[in-house]
mmCIF file of C-alpha atoms in Angstrom:
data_model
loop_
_atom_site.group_PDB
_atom_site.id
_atom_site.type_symbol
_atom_site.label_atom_id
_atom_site.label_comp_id
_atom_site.label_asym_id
_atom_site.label_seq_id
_atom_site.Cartn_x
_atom_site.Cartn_y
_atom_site.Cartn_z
ATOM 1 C CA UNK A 1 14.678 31.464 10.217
ATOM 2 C CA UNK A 2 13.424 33.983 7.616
ATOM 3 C CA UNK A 3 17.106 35.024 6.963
ATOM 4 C CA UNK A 4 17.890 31.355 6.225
ATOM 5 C CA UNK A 5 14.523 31.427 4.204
ATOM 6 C CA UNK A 6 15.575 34.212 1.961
ATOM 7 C CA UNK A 7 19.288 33.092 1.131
ATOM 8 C CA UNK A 8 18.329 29.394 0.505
ATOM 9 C CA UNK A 9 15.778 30.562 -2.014
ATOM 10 C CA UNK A 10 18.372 33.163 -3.664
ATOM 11 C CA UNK A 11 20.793 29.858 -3.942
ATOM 12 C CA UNK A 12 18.055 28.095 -5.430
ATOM 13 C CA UNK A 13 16.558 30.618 -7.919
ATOM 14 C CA UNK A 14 20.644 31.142 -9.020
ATOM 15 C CA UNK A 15 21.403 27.574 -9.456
ATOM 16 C CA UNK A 16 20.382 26.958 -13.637
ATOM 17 C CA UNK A 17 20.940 23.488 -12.984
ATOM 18 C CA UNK A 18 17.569 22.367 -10.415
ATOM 19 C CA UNK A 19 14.667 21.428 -12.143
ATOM 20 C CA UNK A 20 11.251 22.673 -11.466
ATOM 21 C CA UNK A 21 10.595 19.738 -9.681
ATOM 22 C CA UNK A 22 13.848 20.045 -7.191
ATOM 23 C CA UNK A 23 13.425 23.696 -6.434
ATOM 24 C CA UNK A 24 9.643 22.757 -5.743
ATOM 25 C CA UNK A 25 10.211 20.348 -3.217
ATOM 26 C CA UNK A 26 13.335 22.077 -1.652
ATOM 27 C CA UNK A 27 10.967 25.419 -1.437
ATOM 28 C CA UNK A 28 8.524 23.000 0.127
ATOM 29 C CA UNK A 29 10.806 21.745 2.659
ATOM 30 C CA UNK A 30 12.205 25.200 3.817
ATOM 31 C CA UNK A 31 8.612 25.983 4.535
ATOM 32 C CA UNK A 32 7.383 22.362 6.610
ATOM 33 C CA UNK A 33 10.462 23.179 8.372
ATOM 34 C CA UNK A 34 9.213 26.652 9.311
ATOM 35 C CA UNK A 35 5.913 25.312 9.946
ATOM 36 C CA UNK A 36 7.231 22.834 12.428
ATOM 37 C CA UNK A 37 9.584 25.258 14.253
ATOM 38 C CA UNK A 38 6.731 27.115 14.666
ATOM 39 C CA UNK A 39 4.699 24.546 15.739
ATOM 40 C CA UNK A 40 1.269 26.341 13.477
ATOM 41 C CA UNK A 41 -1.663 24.882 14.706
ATOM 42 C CA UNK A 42 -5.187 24.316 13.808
ATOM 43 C CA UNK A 43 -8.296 25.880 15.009
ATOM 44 C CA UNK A 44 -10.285 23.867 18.153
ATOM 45 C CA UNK A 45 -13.906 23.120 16.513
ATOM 46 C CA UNK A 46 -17.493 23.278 18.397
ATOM 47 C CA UNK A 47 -18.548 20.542 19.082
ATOM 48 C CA UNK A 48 -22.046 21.771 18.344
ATOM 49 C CA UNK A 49 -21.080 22.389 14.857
ATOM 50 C CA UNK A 50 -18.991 18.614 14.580
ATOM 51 C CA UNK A 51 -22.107 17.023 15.626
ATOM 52 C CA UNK A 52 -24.366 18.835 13.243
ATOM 53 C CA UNK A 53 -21.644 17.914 10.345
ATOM 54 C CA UNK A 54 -21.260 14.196 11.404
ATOM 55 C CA UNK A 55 -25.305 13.808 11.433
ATOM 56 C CA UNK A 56 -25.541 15.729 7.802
ATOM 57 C CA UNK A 57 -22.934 13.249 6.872
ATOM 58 C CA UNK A 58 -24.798 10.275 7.816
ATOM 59 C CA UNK A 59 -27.552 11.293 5.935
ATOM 60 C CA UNK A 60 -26.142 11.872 3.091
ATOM 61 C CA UNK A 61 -24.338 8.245 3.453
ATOM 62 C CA UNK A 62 -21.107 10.617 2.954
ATOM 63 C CA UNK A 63 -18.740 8.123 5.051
ATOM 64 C CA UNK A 64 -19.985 5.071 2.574
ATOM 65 C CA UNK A 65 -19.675 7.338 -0.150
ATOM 66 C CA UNK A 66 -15.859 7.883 0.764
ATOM 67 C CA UNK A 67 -15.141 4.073 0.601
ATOM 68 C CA UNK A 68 -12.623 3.276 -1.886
ATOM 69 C CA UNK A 69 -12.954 -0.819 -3.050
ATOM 70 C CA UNK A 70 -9.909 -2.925 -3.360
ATOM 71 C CA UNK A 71 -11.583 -4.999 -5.703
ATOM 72 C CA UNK A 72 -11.198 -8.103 -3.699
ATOM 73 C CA UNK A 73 -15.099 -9.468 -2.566
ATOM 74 C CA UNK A 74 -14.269 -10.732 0.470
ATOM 75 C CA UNK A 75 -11.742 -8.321 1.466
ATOM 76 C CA UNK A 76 -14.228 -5.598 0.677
ATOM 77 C CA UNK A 77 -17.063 -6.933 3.008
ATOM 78 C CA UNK A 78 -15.033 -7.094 6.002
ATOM 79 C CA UNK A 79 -12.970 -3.623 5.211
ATOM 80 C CA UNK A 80 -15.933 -1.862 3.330
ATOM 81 C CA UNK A 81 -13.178 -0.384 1.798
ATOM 82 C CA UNK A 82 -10.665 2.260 2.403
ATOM 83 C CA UNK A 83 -10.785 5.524 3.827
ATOM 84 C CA UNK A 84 -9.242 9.384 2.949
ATOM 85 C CA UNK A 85 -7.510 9.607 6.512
ATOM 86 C CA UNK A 86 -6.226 5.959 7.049
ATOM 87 C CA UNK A 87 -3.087 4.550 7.502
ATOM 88 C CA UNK A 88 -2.825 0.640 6.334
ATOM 89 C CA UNK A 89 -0.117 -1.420 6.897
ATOM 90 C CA UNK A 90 0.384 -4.811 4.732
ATOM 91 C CA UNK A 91 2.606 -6.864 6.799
ATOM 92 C CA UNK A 92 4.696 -9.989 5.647
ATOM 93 C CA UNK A 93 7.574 -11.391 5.694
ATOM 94 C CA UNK A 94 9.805 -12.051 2.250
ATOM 95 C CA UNK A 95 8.836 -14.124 -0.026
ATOM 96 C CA UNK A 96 5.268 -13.602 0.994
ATOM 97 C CA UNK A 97 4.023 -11.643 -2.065
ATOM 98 C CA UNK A 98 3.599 -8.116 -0.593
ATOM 99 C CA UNK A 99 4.801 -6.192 -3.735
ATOM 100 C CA UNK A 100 2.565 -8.403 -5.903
ATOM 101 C CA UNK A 101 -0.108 -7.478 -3.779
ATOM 102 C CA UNK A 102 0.335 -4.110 -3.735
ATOM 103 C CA UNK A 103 0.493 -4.049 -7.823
ATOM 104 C CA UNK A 104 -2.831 -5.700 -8.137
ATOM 105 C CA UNK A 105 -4.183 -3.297 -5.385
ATOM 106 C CA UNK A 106 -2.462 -0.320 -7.186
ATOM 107 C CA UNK A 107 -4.518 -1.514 -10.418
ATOM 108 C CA UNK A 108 -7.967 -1.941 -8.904
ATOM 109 C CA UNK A 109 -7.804 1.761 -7.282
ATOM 110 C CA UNK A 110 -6.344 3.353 -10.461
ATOM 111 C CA UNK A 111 -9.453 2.427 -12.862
ATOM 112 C CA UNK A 112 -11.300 4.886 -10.867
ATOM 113 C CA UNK A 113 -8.831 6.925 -8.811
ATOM 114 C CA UNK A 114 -5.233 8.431 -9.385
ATOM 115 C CA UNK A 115 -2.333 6.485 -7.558
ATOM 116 C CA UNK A 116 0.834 7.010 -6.524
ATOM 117 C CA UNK A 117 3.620 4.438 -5.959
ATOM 118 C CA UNK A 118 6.743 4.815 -4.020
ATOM 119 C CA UNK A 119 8.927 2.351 -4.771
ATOM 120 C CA UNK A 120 12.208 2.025 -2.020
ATOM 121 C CA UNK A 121 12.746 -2.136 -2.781
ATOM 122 C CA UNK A 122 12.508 -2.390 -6.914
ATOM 123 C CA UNK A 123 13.325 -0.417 -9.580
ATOM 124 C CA UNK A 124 11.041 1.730 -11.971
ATOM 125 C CA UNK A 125 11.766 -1.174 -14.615
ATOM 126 C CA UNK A 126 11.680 -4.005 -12.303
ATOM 127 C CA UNK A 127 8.378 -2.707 -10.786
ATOM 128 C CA UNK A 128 6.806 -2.414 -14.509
ATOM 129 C CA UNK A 129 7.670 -5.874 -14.765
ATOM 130 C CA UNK A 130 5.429 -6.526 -12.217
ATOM 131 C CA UNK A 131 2.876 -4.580 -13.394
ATOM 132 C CA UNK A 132 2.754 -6.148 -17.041
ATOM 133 C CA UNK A 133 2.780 -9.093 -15.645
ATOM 134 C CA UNK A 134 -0.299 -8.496 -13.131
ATOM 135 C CA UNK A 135 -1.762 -7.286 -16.360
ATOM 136 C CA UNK A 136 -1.301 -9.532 -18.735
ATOM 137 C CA UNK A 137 -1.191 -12.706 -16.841
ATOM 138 C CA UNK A 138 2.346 -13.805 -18.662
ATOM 139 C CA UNK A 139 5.144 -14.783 -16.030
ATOM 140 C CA UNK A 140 7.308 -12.070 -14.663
ATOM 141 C CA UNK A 141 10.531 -14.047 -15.295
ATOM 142 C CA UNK A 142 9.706 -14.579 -19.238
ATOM 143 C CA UNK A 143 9.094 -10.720 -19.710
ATOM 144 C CA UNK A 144 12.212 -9.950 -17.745
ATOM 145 C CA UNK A 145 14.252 -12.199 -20.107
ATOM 146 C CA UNK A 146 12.256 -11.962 -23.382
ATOM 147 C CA UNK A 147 11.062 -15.312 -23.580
ATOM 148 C CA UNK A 148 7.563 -14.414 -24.207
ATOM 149 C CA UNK A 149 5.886 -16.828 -27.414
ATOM 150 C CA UNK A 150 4.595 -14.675 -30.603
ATOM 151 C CA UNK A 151 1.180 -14.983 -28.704
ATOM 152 C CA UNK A 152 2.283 -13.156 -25.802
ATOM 153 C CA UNK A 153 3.940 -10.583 -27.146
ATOM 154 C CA UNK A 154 0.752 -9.633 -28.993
ATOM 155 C CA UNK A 155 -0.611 -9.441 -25.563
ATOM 156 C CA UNK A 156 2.296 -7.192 -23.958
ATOM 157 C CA UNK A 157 1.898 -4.674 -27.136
ATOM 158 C CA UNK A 158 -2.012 -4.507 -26.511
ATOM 159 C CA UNK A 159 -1.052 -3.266 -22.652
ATOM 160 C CA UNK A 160 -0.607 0.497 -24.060
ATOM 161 C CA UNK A 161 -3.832 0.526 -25.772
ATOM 162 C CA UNK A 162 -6.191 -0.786 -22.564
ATOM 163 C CA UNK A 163 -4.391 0.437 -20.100
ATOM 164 C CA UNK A 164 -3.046 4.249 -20.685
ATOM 165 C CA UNK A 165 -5.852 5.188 -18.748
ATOM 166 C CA UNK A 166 -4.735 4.003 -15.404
ATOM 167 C CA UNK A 167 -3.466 6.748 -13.780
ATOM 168 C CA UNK A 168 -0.465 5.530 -11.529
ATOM 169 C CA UNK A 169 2.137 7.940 -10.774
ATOM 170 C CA UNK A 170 6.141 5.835 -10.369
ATOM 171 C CA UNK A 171 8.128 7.475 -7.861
ATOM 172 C CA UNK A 172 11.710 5.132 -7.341
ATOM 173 C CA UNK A 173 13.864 8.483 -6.030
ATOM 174 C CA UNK A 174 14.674 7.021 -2.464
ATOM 175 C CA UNK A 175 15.471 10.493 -1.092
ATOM 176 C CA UNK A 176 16.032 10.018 2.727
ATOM 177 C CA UNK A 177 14.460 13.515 3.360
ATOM 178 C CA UNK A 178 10.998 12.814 4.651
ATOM 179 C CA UNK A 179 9.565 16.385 3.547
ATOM 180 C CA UNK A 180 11.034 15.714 -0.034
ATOM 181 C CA UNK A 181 8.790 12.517 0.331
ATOM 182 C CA UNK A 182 5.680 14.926 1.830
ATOM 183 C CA UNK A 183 6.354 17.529 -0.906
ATOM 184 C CA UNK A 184 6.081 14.981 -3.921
ATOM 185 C CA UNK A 185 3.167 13.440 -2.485
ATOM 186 C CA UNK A 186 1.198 17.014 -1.627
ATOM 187 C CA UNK A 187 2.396 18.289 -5.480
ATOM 188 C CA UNK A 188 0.784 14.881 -6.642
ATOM 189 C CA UNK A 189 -2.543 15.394 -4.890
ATOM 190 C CA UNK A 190 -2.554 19.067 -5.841
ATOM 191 C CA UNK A 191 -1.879 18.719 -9.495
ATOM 192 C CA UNK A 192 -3.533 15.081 -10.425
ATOM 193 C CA UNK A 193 -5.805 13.990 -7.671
ATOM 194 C CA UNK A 194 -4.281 11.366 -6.249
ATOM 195 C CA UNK A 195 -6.313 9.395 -3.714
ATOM 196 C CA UNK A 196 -4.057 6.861 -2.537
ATOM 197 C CA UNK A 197 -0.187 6.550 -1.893
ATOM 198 C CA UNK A 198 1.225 3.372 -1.658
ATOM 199 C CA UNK A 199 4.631 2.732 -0.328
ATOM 200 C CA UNK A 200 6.639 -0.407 -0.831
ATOM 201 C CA UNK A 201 8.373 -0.958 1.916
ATOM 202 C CA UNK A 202 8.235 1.203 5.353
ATOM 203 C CA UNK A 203 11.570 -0.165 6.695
ATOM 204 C CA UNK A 204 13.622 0.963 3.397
ATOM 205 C CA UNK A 205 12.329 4.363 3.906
ATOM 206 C CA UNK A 206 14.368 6.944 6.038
ATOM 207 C CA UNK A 207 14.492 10.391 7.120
ATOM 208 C CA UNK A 208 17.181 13.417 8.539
ATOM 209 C CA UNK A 209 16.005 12.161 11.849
ATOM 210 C CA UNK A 210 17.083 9.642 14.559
ATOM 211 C CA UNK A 211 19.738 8.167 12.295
ATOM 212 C CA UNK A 212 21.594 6.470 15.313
ATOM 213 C CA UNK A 213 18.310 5.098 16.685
ATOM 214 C CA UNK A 214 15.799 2.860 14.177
ATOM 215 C CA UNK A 215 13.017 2.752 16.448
ATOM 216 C CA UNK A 216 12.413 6.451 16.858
ATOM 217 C CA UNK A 217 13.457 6.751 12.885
ATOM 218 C CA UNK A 218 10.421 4.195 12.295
ATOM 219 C CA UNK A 219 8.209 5.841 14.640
ATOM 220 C CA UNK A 220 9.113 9.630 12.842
ATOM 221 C CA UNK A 221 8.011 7.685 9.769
ATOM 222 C CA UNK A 222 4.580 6.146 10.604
ATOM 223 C CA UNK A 223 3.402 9.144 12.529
ATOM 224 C CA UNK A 224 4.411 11.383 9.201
ATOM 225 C CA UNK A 225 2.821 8.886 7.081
ATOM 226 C CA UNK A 226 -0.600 8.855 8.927
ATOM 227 C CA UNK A 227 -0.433 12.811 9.291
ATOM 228 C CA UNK A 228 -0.061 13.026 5.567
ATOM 229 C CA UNK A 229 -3.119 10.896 5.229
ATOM 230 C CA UNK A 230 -5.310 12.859 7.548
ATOM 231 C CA UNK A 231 -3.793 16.508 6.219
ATOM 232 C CA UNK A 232 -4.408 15.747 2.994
ATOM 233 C CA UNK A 233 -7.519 13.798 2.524
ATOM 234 C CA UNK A 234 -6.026 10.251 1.566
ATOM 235 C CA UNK A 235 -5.605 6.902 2.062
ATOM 236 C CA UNK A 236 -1.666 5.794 2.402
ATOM 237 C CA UNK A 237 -0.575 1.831 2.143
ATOM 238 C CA UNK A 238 2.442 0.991 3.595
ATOM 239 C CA UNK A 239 3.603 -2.554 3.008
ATOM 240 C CA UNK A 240 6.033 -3.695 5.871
ATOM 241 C CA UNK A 241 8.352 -6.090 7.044
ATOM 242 C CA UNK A 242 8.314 -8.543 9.926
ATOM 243 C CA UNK A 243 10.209 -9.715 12.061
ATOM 244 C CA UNK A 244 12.282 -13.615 12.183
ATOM 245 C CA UNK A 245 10.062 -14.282 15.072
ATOM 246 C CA UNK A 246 7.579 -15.474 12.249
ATOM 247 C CA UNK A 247 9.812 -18.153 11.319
ATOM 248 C CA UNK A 248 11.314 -19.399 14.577
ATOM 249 C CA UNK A 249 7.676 -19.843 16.521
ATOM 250 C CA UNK A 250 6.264 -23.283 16.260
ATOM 251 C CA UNK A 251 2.532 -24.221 14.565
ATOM 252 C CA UNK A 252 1.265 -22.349 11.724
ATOM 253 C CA UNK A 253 3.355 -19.232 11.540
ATOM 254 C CA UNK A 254 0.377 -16.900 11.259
ATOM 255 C CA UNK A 255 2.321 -13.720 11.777
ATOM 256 C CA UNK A 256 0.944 -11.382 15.060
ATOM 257 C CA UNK A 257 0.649 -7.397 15.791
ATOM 258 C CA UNK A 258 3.982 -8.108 17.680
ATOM 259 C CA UNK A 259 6.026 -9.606 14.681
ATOM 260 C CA UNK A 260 5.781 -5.905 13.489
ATOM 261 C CA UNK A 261 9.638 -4.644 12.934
ATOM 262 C CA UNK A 262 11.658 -2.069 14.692
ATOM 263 C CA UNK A 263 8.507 -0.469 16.384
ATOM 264 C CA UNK A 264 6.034 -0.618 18.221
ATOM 265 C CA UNK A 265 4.309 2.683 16.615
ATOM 266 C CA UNK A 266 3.647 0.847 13.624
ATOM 267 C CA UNK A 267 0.941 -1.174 15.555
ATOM 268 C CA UNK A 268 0.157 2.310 17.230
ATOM 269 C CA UNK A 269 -0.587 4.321 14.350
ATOM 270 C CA UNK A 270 -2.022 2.538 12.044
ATOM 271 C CA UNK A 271 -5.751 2.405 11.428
ATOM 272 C CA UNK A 272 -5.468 -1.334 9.579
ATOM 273 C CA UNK A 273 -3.139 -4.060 9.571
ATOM 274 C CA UNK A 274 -3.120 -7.022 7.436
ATOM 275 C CA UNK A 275 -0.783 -9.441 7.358
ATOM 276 C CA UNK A 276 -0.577 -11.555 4.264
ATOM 277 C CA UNK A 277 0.286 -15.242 4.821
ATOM 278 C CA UNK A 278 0.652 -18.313 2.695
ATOM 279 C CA UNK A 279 0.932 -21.271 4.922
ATOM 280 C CA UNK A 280 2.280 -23.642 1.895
ATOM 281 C CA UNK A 281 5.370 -21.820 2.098
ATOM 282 C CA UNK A 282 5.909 -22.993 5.414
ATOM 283 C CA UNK A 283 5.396 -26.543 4.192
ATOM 284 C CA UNK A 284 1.894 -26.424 5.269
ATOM 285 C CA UNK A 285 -0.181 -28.547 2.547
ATOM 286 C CA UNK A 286 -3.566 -28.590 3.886
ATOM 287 C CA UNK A 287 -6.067 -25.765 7.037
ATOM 288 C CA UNK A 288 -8.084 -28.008 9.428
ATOM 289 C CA UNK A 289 -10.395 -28.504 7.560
ATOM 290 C CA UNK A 290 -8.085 -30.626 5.255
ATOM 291 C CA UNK A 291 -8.050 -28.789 2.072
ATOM 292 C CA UNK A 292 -5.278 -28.180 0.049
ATOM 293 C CA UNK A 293 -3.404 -24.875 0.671
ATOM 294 C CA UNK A 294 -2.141 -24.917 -2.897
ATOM 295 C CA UNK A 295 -2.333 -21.135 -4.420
ATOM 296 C CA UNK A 296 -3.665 -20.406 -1.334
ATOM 297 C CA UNK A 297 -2.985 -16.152 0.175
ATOM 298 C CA UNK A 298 -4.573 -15.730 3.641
ATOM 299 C CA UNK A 299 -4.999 -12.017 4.059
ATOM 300 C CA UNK A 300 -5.142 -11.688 8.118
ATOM 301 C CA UNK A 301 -7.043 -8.743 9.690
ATOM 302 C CA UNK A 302 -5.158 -8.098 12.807
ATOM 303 C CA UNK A 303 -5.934 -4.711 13.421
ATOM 304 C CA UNK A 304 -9.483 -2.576 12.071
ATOM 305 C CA UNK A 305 -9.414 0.463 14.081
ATOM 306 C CA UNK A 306 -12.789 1.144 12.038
ATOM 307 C CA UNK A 307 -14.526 -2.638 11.705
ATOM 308 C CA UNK A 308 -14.267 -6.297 12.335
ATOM 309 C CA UNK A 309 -11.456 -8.673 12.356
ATOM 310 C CA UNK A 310 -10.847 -11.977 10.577
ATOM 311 C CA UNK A 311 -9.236 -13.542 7.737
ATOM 312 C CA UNK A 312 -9.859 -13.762 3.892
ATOM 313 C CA UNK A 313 -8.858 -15.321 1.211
ATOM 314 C CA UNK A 314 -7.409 -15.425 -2.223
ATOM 315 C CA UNK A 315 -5.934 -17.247 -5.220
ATOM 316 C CA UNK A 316 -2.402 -16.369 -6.110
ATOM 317 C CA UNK A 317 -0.505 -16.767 -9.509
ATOM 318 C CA UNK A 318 2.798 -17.543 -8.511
ATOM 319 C CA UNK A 319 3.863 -16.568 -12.002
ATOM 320 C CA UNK A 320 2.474 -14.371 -13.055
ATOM 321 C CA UNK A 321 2.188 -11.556 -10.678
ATOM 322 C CA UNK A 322 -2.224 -11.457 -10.336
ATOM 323 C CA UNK A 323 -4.096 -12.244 -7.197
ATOM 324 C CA UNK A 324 -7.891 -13.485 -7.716
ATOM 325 C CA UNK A 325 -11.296 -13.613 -5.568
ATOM 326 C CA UNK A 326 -11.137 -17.181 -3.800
ATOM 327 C CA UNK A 327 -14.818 -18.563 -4.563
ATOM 328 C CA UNK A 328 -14.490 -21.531 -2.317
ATOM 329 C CA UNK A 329 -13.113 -24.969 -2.428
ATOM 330 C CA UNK A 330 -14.538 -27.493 -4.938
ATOM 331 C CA UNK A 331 -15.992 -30.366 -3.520
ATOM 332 C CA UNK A 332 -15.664 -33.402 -5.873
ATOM 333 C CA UNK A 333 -18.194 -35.998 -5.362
ATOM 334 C CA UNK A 334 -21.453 -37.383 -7.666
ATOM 335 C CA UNK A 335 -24.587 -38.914 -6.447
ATOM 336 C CA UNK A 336 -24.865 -43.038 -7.901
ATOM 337 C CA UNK A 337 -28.426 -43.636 -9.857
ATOM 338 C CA UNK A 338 -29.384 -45.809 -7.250
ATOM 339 C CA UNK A 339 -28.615 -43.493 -4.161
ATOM 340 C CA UNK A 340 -30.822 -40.482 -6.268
ATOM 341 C CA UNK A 341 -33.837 -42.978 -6.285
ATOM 342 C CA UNK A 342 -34.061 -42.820 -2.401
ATOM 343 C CA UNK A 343 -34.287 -39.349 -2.735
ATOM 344 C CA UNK A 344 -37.734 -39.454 -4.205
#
């Protein structure tokens, strides 16, 4: 192994053409895969000395401290937040609005930490579409085609002035090589921070692996994904697709841990799942209660390794790509004069 070591880095030093970036993450790679042939492993800790760290910890409110907000109220209070360490999976199936979730979430965690977006699905330019959308509130389709009004554009050219300081690291390479994948992500964290990787979508990723068998491919994936989080101190979204059994099952469609595609370890290893849902795509106008599903983004809670389950809500702009804090559903009624004199 150190033989093949030493000539793959003379090839690479010799070759004029790689960038820093490429022999980086191919020097990176040669050494995961010595580390995993060699199966290194970590120290076994006291527990004496865990429990003594946990209760300093507590004290010091360190977990709380750790929370990172989405910025959604609701979604907040039954999450607390995000964790460094956790795996979350946003589950839906097309059409639901995943990626226009995951570019409002993306925004939210950037004003106070450093992201970094793999993008398998969309482009770079497609994506940023998206994003100056989410931003600006204009309709993706009239930025894509430049039909924005005189007013608007005034709005798109102020986006480089209020928002330079997001810092939100584009990564559309699509390289099948998992530890290509690991190596960006560990350079990122190293060099700028970043807190939270968000990947959009799990089932377009792939690796060296298991190429004749999906499942096991999938399963190589999550379990990476979840070891990067924990290795390296962050929180990793994964947005994922589900399965057709969504649309063939009778009632309301509200997707389950089972509707999960091409494995089972997705469920397994991840520390949250949420599933968004909006039941007026299904042709479902109004809940039980009998108000309108119009706008209407159920976020489902079907897995909180950490907290409680349940569902929340929120307001989505169909065009343009923003998602807002649901603040309940107006109820229009007025008292007559002569029914507010029996009150007194």
């Amino acid at each position: 192994m150190k033989e093949k070591i030493i000539q793959t880095l003379e090839g690479l030093i010799s070759n004029k053409n790689n960038t820093e970036l490429e022999l980086y993450i191919q020097i990176k790679n040669l050494v995961y895969e010595y580390e995993q042939q060699n199966n290194i492993l970590k120290e076994s800790s006291s527990i004496a000395d865990l429990i003594l760290q946990t209760i300093a910890n507590l004290k010091e409110n360190k977990q709380a401290a750790d929370l990172i907000k989405t910025g959604y109220a609701d979604l907040d209070e039954k999450l607390g937040g995000v964790s460094p360490g956790e795996l979350i999976v946003l589950g839906g199936r097309p059409g639901m609005g995943k990626t226009q979730f995951m570019v409002n979430l993306a925004l939210s965690f950037s004003k106070e930490f450093p992201v970094l977006y793999f993008t398998y699905d969309l482009s770079e330019y497609l994506l940023m579409i998206r994003f100056i959308s989410a931003i600006s509130g204009i309709a993706a389709q009239r930025i894509l085609f430049n039909k924005m009004s005189d007013e608007e554009l005034v709005k798109v050219n102020a986006i480089q002035n209020s928002h330079f300081k997001n810092k939100i690291f584009i990564n559309d390479s699509c390289n099948n090589a998992f530890s290509s994948f690991r190596a960006i992500c560990e350079k990122k964290i190293k060099e700028d921070g970043v807190k939270i990787i968000m990947v959009d979508y799990l089932q377009m990723m792939g690796s060296n692996k298991f190429r004749n068998n999906r499942e096991m491919e999938i399963s190589y994936i999550t379990r990476e994904l979840k070891n990067i989080a924990k290795d390296f101190g962050v929180c990793v979204i994964a947005a994922s697709q589900l399965s057709r059994a969504v649309e063939t099952r009778g009632g309301d469609k509200i997707p389950h841990l089972s509707d999960l595609r091409e494995s089972g370890a997705i469920e397994q290893d991840a520390d949250k799942v949420i599933f968004i849902y909006r039941p007026e795509y299904y042709g479902i106008d109004a809940d039980q209660e009998g108000n309108s599903t119009a706008g209407i983004t159920d976020l489902v809670i079907a897995k909180n390794r950490n907290g409680i389950l349940g569902t929340t809500r929120l307001i989505r702009n169909a065009n343009a790509s923003q998602f807002s804090n649901f603040s309940g559903f107006k109820v229009d009624f007025e008292f007559s004069s002569s029914r507010l004199d029996e009150l007194n």
